[in-house]
Short mmCIF file of C-alpha atoms in Angstrom, two decimals:
data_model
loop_
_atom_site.label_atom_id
_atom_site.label_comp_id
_atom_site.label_asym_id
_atom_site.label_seq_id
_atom_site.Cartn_x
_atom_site.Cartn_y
_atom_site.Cartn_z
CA UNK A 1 24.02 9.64 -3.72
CA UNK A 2 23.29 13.41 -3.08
CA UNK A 3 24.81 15.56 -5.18
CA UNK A 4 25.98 19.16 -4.22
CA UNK A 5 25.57 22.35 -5.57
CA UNK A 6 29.32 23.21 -6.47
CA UNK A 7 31.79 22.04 -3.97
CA UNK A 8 30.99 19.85 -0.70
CA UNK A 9 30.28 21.20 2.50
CA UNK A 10 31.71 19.05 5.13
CA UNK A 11 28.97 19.19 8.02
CA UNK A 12 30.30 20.70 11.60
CA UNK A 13 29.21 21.60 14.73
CA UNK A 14 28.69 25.14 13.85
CA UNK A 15 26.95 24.24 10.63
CA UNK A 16 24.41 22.22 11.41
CA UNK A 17 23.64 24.34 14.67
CA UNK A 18 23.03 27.26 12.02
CA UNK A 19 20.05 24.81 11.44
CA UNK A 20 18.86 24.63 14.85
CA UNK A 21 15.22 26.99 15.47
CA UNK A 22 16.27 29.70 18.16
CA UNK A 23 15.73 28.32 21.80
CA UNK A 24 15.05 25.04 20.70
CA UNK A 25 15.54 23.79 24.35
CA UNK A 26 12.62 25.94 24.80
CA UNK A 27 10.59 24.22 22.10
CA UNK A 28 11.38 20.84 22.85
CA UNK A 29 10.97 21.46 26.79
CA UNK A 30 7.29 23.18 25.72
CA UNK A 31 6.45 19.97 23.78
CA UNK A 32 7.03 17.40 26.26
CA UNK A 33 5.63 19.34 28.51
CA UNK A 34 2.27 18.72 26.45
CA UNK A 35 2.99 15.39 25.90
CA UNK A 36 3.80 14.62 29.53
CA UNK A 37 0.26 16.20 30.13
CA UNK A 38 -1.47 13.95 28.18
CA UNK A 39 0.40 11.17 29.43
CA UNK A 40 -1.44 11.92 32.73
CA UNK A 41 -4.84 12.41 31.27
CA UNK A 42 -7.14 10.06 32.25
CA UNK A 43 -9.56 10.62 29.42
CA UNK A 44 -6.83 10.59 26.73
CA UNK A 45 -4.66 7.79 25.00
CA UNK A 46 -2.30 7.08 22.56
CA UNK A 47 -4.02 9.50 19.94
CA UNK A 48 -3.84 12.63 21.61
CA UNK A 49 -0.39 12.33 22.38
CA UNK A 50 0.37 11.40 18.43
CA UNK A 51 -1.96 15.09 18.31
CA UNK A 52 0.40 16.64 20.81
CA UNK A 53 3.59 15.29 18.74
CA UNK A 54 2.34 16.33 15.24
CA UNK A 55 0.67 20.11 16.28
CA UNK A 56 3.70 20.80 18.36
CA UNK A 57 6.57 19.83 16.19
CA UNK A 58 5.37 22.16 13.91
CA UNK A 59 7.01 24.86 14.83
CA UNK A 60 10.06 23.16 15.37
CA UNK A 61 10.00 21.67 11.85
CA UNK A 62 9.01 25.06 10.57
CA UNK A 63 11.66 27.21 12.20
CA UNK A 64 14.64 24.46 11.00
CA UNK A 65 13.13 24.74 7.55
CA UNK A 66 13.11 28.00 6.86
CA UNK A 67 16.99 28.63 7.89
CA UNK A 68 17.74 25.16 5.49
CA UNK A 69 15.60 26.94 2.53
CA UNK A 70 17.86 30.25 2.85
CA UNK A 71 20.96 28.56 2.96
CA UNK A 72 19.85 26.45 -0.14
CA UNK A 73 18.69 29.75 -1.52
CA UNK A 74 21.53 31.60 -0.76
CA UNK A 75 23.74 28.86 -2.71
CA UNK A 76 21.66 29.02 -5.67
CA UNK A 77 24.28 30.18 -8.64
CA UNK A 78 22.88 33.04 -10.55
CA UNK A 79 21.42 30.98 -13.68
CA UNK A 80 18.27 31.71 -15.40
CA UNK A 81 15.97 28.62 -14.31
CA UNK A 82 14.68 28.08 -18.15
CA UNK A 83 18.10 28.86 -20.52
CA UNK A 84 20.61 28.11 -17.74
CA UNK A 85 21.81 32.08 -19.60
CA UNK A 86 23.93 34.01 -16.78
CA UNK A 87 21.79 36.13 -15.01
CA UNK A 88 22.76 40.04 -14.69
CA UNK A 89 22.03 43.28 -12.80
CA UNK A 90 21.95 41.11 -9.77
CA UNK A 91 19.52 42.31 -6.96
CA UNK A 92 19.16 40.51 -3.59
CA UNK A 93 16.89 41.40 -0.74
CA UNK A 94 13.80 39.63 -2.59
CA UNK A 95 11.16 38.18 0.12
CA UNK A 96 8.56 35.75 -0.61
CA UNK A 97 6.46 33.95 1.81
CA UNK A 98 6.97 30.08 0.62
CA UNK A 99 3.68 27.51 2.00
CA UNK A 100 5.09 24.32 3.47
CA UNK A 101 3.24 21.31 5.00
CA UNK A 102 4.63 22.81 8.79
CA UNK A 103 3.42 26.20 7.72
CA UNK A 104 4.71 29.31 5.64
CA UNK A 105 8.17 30.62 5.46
CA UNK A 106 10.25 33.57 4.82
CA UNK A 107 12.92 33.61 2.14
CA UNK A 108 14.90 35.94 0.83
CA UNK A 109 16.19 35.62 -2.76
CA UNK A 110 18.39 37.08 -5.27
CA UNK A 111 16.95 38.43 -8.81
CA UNK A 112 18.43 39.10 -12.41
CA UNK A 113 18.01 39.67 -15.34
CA UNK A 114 18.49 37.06 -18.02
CA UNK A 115 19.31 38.51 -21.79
CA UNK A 116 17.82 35.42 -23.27
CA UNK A 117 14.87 35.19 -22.16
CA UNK A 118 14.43 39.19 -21.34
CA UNK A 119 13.08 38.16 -18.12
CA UNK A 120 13.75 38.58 -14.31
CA UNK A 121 14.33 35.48 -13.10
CA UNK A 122 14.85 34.36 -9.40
CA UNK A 123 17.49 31.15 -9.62
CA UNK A 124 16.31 30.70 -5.87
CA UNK A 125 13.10 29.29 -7.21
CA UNK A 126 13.96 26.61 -9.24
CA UNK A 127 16.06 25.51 -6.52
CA UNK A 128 13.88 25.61 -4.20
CA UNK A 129 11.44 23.80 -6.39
CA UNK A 130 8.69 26.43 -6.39
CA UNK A 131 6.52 26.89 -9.34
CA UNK A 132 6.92 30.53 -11.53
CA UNK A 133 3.18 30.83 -10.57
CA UNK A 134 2.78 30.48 -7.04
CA UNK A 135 4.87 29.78 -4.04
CA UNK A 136 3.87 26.54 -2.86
CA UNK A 137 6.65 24.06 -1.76
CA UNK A 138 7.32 20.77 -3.81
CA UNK A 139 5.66 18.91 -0.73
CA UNK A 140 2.54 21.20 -1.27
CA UNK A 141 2.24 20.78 -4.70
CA UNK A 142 2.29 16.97 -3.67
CA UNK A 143 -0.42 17.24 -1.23
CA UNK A 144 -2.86 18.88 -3.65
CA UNK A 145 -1.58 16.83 -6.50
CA UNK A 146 -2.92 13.85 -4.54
CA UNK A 147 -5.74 15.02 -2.73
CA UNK A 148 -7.39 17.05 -5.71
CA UNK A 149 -7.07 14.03 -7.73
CA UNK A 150 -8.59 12.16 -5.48
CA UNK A 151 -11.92 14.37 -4.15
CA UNK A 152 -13.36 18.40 -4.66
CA UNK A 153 -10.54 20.44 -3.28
CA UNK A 154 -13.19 21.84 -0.63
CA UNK A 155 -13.09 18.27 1.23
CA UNK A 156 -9.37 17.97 0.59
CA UNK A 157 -8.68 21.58 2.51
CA UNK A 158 -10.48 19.73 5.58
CA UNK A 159 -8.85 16.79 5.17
CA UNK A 160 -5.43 18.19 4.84
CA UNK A 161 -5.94 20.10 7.84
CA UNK A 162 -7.17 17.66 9.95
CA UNK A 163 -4.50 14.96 9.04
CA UNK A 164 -1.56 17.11 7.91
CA UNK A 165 -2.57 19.88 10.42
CA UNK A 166 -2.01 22.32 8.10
CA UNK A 167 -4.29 25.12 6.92
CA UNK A 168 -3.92 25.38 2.60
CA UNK A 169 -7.42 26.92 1.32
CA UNK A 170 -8.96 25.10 -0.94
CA UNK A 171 -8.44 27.61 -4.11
CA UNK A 172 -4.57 27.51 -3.72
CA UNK A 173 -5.10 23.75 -3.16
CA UNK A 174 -7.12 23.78 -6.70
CA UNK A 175 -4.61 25.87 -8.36
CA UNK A 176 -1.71 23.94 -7.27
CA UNK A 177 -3.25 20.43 -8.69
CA UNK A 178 -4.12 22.05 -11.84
CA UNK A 179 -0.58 23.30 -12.20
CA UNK A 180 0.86 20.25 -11.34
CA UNK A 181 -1.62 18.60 -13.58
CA UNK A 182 -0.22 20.18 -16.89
CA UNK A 183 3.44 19.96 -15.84
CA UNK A 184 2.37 16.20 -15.88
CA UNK A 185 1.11 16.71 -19.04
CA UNK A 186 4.09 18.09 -20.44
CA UNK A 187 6.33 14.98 -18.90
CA UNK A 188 3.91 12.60 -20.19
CA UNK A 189 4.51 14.70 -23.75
CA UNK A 190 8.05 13.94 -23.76
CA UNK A 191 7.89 10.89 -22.46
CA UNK A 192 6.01 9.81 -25.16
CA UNK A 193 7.82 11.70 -27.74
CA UNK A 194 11.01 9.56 -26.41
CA UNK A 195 9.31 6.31 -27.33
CA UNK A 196 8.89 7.73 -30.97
CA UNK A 197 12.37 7.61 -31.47
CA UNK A 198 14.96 4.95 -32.74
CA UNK A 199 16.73 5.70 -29.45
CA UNK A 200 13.80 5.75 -26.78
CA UNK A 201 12.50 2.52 -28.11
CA UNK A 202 16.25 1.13 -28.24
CA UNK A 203 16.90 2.06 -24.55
CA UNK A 204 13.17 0.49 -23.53
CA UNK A 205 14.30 -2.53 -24.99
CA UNK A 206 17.29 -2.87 -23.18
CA UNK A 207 15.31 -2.03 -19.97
CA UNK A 208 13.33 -4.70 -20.47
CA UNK A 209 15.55 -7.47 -21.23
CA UNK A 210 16.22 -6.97 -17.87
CA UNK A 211 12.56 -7.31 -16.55
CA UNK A 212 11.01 -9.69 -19.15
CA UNK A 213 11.40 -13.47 -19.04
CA UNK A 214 12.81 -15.40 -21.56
CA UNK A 215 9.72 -17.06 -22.91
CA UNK A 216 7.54 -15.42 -25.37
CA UNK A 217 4.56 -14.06 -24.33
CA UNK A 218 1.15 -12.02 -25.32
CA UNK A 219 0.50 -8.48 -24.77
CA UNK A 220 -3.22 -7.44 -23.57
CA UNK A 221 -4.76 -4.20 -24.55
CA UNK A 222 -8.28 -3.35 -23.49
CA UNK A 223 -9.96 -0.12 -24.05
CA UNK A 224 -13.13 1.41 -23.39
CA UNK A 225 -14.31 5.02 -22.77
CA UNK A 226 -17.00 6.95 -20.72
CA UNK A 227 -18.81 10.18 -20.38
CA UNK A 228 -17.62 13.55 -18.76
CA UNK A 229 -19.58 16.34 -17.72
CA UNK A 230 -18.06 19.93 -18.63
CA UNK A 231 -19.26 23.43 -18.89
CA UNK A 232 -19.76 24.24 -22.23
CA UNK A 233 -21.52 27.16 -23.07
CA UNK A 234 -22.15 27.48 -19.31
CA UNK A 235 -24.10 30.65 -18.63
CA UNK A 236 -25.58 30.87 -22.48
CA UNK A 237 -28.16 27.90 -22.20
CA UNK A 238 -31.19 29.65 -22.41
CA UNK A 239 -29.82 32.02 -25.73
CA UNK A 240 -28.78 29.02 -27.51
CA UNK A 241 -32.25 27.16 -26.88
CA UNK A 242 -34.07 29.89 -27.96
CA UNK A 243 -31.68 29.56 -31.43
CA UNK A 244 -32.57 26.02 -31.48
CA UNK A 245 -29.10 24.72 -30.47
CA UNK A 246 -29.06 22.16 -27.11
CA UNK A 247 -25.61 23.10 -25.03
CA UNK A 248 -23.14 20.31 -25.13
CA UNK A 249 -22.76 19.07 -21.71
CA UNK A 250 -21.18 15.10 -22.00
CA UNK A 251 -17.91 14.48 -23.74
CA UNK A 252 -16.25 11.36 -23.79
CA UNK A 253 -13.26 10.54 -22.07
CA UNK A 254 -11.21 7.52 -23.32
CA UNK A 255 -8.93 4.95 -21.89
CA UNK A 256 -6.66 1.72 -22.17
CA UNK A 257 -4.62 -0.65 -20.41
CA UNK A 258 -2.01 -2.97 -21.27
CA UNK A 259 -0.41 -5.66 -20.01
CA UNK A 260 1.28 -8.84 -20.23
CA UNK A 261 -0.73 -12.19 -20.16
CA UNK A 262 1.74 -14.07 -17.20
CA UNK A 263 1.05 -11.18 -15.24
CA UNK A 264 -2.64 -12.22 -14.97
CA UNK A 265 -3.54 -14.33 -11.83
CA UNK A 266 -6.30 -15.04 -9.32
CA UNK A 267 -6.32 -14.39 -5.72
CA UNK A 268 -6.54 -17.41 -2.83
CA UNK A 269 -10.46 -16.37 -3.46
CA UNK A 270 -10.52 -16.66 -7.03
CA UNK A 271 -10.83 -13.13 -8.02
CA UNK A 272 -8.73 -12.19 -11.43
CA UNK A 273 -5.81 -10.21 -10.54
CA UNK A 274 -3.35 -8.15 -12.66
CA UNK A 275 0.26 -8.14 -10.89
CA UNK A 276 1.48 -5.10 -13.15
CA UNK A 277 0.00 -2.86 -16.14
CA UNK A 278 0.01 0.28 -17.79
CA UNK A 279 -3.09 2.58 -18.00
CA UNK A 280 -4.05 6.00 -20.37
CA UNK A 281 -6.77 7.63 -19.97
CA UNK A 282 -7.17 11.11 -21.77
CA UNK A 283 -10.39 13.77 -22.70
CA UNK A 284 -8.35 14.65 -25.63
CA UNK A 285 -9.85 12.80 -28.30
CA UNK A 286 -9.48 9.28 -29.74
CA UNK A 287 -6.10 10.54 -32.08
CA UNK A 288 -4.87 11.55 -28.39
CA UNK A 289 -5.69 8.24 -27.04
CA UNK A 290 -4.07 6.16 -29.91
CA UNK A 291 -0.40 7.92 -29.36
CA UNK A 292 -1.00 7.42 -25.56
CA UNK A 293 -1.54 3.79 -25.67
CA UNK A 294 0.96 3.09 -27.95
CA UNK A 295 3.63 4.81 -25.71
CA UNK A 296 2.23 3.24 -22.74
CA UNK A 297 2.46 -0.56 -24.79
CA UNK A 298 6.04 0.24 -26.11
CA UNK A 299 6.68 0.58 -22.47
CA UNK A 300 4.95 -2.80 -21.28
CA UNK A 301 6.79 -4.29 -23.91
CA UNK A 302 5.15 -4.01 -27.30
CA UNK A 303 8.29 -4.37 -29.04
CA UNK A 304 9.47 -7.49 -27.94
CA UNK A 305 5.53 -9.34 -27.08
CA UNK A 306 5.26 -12.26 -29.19
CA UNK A 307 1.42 -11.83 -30.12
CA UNK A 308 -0.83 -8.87 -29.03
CA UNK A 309 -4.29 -9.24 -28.13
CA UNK A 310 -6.74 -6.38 -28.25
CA UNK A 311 -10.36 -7.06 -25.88
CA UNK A 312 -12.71 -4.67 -26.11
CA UNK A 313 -16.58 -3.54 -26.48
CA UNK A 314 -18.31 -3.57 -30.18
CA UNK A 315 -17.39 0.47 -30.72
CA UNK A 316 -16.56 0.71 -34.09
CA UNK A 317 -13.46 3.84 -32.83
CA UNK A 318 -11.78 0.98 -30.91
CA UNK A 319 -11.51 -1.28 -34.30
CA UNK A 320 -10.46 1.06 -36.23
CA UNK A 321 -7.71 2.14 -33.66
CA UNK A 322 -6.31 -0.87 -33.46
CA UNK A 323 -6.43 -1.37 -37.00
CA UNK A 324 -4.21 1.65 -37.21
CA UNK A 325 -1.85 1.86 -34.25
CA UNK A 326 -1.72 -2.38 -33.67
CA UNK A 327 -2.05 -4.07 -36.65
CA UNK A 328 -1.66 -7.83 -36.92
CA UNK A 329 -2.84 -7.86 -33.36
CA UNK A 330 -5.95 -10.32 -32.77
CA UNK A 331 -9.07 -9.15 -31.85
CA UNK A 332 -12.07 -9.89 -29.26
CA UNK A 333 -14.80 -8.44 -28.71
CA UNK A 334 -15.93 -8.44 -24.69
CA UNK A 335 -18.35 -11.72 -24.15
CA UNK A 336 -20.53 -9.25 -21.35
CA UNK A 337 -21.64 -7.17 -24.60
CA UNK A 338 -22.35 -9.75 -26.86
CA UNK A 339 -24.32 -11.82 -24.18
CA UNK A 340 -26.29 -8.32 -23.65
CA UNK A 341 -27.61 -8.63 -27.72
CA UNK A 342 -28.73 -12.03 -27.23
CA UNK A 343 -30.13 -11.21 -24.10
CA UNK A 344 -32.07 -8.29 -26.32
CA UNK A 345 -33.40 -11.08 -28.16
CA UNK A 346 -34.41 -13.18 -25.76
CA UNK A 347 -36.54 -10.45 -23.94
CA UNK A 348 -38.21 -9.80 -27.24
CA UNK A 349 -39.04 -13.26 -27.57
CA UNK A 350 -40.48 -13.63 -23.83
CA UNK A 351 -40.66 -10.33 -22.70
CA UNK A 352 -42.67 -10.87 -19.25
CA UNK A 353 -41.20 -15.02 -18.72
CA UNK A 354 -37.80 -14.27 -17.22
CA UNK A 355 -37.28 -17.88 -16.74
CA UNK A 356 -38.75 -19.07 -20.44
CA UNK A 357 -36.37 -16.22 -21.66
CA UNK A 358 -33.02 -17.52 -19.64
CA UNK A 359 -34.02 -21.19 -20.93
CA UNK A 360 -33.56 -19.92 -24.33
CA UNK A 361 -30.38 -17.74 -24.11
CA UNK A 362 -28.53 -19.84 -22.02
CA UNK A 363 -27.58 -22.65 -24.57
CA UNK A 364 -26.72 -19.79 -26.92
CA UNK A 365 -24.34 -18.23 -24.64
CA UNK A 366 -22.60 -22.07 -23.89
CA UNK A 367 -22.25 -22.73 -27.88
CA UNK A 368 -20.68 -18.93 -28.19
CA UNK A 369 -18.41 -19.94 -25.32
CA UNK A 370 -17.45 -23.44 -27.24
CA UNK A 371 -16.32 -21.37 -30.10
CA UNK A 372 -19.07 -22.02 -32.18
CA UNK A 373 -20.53 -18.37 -33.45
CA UNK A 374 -21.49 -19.09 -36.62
CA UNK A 375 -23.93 -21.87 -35.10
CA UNK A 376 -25.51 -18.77 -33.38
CA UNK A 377 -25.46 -16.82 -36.22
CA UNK A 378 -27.34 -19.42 -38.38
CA UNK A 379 -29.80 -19.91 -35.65
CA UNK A 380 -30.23 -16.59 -34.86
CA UNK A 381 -31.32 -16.16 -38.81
CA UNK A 382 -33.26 -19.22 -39.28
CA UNK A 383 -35.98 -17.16 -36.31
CA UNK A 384 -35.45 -14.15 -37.88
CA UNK A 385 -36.74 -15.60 -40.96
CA UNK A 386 -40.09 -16.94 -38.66
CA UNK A 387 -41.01 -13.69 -37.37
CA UNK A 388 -42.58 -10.29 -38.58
CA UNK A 389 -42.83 -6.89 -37.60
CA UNK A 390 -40.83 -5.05 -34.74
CA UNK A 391 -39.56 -8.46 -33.01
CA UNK A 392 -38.03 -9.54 -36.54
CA UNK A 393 -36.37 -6.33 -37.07
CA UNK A 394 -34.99 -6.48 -33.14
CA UNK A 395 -33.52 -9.82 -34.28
CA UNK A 396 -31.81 -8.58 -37.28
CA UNK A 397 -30.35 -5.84 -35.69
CA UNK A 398 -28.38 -8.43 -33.43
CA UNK A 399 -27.64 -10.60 -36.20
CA UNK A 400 -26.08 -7.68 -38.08
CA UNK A 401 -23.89 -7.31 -34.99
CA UNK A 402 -22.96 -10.70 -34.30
CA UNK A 403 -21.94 -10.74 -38.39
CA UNK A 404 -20.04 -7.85 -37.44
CA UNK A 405 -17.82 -9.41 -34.76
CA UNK A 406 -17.97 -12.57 -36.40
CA UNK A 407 -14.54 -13.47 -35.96
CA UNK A 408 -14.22 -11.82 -32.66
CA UNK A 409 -15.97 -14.01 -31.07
CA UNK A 410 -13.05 -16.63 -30.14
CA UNK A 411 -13.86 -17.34 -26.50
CA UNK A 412 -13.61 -20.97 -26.13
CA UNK A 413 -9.27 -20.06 -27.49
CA UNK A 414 -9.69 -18.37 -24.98
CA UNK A 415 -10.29 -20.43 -22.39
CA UNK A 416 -8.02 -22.39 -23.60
CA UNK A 417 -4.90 -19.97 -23.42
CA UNK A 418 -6.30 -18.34 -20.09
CA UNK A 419 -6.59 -15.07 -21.90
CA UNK A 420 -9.76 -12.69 -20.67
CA UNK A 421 -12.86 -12.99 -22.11
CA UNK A 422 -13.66 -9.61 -21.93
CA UNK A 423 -12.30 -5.68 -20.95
CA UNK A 424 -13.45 -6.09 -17.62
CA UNK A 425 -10.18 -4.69 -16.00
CA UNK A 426 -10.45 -1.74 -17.76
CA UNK A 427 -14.10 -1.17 -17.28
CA UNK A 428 -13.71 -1.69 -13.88
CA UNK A 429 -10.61 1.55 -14.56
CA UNK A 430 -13.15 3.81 -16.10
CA UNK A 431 -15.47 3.03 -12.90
CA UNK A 432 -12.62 3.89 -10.89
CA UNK A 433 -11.88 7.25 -12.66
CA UNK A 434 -15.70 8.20 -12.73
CA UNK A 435 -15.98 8.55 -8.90
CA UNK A 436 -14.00 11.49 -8.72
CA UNK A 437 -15.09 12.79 -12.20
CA UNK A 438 -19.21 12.48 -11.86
CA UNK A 439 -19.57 13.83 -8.15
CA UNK A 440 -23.10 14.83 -7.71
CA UNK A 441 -23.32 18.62 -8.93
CA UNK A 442 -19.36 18.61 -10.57
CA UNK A 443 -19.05 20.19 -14.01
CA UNK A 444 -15.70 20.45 -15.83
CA UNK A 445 -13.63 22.34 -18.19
CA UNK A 446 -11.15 20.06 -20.82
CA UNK A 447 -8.12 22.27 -19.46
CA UNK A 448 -9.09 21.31 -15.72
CA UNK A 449 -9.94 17.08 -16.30
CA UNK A 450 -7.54 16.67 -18.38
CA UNK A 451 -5.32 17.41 -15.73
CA UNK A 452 -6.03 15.76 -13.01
CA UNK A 453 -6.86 12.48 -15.20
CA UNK A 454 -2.74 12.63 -16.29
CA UNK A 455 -2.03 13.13 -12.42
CA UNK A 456 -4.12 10.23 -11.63
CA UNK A 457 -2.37 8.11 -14.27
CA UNK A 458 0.98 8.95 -13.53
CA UNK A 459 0.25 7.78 -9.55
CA UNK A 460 -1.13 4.47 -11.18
CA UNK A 461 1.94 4.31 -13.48
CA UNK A 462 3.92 4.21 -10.84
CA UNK A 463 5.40 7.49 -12.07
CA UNK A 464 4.94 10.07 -8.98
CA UNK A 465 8.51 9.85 -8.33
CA UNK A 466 9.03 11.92 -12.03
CA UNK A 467 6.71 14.30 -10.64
CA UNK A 468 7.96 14.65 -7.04
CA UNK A 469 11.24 13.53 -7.03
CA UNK A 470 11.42 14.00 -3.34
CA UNK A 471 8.51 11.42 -2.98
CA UNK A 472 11.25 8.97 -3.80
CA UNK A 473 13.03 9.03 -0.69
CA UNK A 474 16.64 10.36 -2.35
CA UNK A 475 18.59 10.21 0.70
CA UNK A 476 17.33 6.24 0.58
CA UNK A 477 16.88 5.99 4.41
#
């Protein structure tokens, strides 16, 4: 239900023809003129006449949007946006020129002065959903939200254009996603901050007694992380070189996903599929990460999973992590990285037969799978033990690892329980992140990838709506 500003306004004739653009007779009779034209146009079909539609409606759209934004405006009660403080030494006659997606506007707002904040506010703004910064409407902010997220906001002002047909240049598409990347930031903040507390995790509960099915079941969390590319230093290289200091360049960006073990299928081809899960991903730092993920698994249903599982590579961070934030949760490390050291050891031992070194690994790889590791270990030793030099320190090295991950290495329970054998869904994630992130010639600041990696994982969340409540469909027609 739509709720009003302060008492309803019944909707009459005279009302909503205060909405109507002037001579809209005119405009409509202009734009089926068009169409009718390209009805008749041998060399054009049903796509020029969606062209016709979307270019000329425009103005029509434009024209009733305006007069609806200064009658919102106009109804806006004179409350500072931030304190909700009355607002004083009222002045109207403000203009600003608003963007839209059917082109800019012209409103005219009233301003005051709030005590509290000892600011001028404009309560038309907030109302309007405009940003203090810039004046870009909530649909704009969408549309470089998503497309900035998504590719170098130089292709997205082309694209935008050419499917929107709307002209937004590419720095105020830029500067919109950033800004709507750290109001993201600050949701995901307090969302997270809610799950901290006796009541947020109370109220997830009860949510998901409503979602979760009666039988007890295991919670997945795979992690993994991957290197970004940002400008430190930029423009001081050469000084610091000649000091003996090499710029900083990569930094690593990390990431998890969680979610419950019945929601893992196949598809009709066989391919693993995940019906429903959570994601983080974050450039602030592993302590970032751990709060993050633990939000994000409170929210799949940490609280109420009967067993967590954590799958991951051999990186000591992730260990410890889970050690902190998850404990009692069992571990795995991913079978793809383990098969890689005995692989190492198998090109060591044949390093130009392929084939003589596949006939060797190959049984290895079938006893780890049978839950038999310490069978690998021992064998692993007992060659160790027959060779010198470089190839027997290669083969300690991997049986220092396998040691390591010793009981990790549970894959045949695995098979058993139909539980992954490795973090391959969230690999794949990171791979998905990377293509916008690693663009041939892209270099980053924290401030600017941090943002758009919370915008991308609030549109995976399924959380756009909190962002753009309007994306929502609120009238729910």
């Amino acid at each position: 239900m739509t709720t009003t500003l302060a008492v309803a306004h019944e909707s009459t004739p005279s009302t909503l023809r205060a909405l109507l653009p002037a001579r809209p007779e005119a405009l409509l009779l202009g734009l089926a003129r068009r169409v009718h034209d390209s009805v008749w146009a041998a060399d054009q079909n049903l796509g020029h006449l969606e062209e016709e539609l979307l270019r000329g409606g425009h103005e029509v759209f434009r024209q009733m949007l305006e007069k609806a934004a200064q009658q919102k405006a106009d109804a806006a009660p004179p409350l500072c946006p931030q304190c909700q403080n009355q607002l004083r030494r009222l002045t109207g006659g403000h203009g600003t020129t608003i963007q839209t997606r059917f082109g800019p506007i012209r409103v005219q707002r009233v301003r005051g002065y709030c005590r509290r904040c000892r600011k001028w506010r404009f309560a038309a703004d907030a109302m309007l959903g405009l940003p203090e910064s810039g004046t870009q409407s909530p649909a704009v902010q969408e549309i470089a939200a998503l497309t900035v997220s998504k590719m170098p906001a130089t292709e997205a002002e082309q694209v935008v254009e050419r499917l929107a047909g709307v002209k937004i240049s590419a720095a105020t598409l830029g500067r919109a996603a950033r800004q709507q990347g750290q109001r993201a930031q600050q949701q995901r903040e307090a969302l997270d901050q809610k799950m901290s507390t006796p009541e947020g995790r109370a109220q997830q509960d009860r949510d998901l007694q409503l979602q979760l099915p009666l039988e007890p079941f295991t919670l997945v969390i795979e992690l993994d992380a991957w290197n970004i590319r940002e400008r430190d230093d930029w423009g001081h290289s050469a000084a610091l070189r000649a000091q003996g200091q090499e710029p900083s360049r990569w930094h690593w960006a990390y990431g998890g996903t969680c979610f419950r073990l019945n929601q893992r299928t196949q598809s009709a081809g066989g391919r693993p599929l995940i019906l429903s899960r959570g994601y983080v991903m974050t450039r602030g730092g592993v302590e970032a990460l751990k709060e993050q993920l633990w939000a994000e698994a409170m929210r799949r249903g940490l609280g109420r999973a009967n067993e967590v599982l954590i799958v991951a590579d051999g990186a000591v961070w992730i260990w410890k992590l889970a050690g902190d934030r998850f404990p009692g949760a069992r571990q795995r490390v991913d079978f793809y990285h383990v098969s890689q050291h005995l692989w190492a050891v198998a090109h060591t031992l044949h390093p130009q037969e392929e084939a003589a070194a596949r006939a060797w690994v190959e049984p290895l790889l079938a006893t780890l799978k049978a839950d038999e590791s310490c069978e690998v270990i021992t064998e692993l030793e007992q060659l160790q033990a027959r060779l010198e030099g470089a190839s027997a320190a290669v083969v300690q090295k991997e049986v220092n690892y396998l040691q390591s991950h010793r009981e990790r290495m549970d894959y045949g329970t695995a098979k058993e329980k139909g539980e992954p054998l490795g973090s391959g869904a969230m690999e794949s994630t990171c791979r998905q992140y990377q293509v916008r992130f690693k663009r041939t010639g892209q270099y980053w600041s924290q401030t600017g990838d941090e943002a758009l990696l919370c915008l991308e994982t609030f549109r995976r969340n399924g959380r756009w709506h909190q962002l753009f409540p309007h994306s929502a469909n609120p009238s729910g027609n």
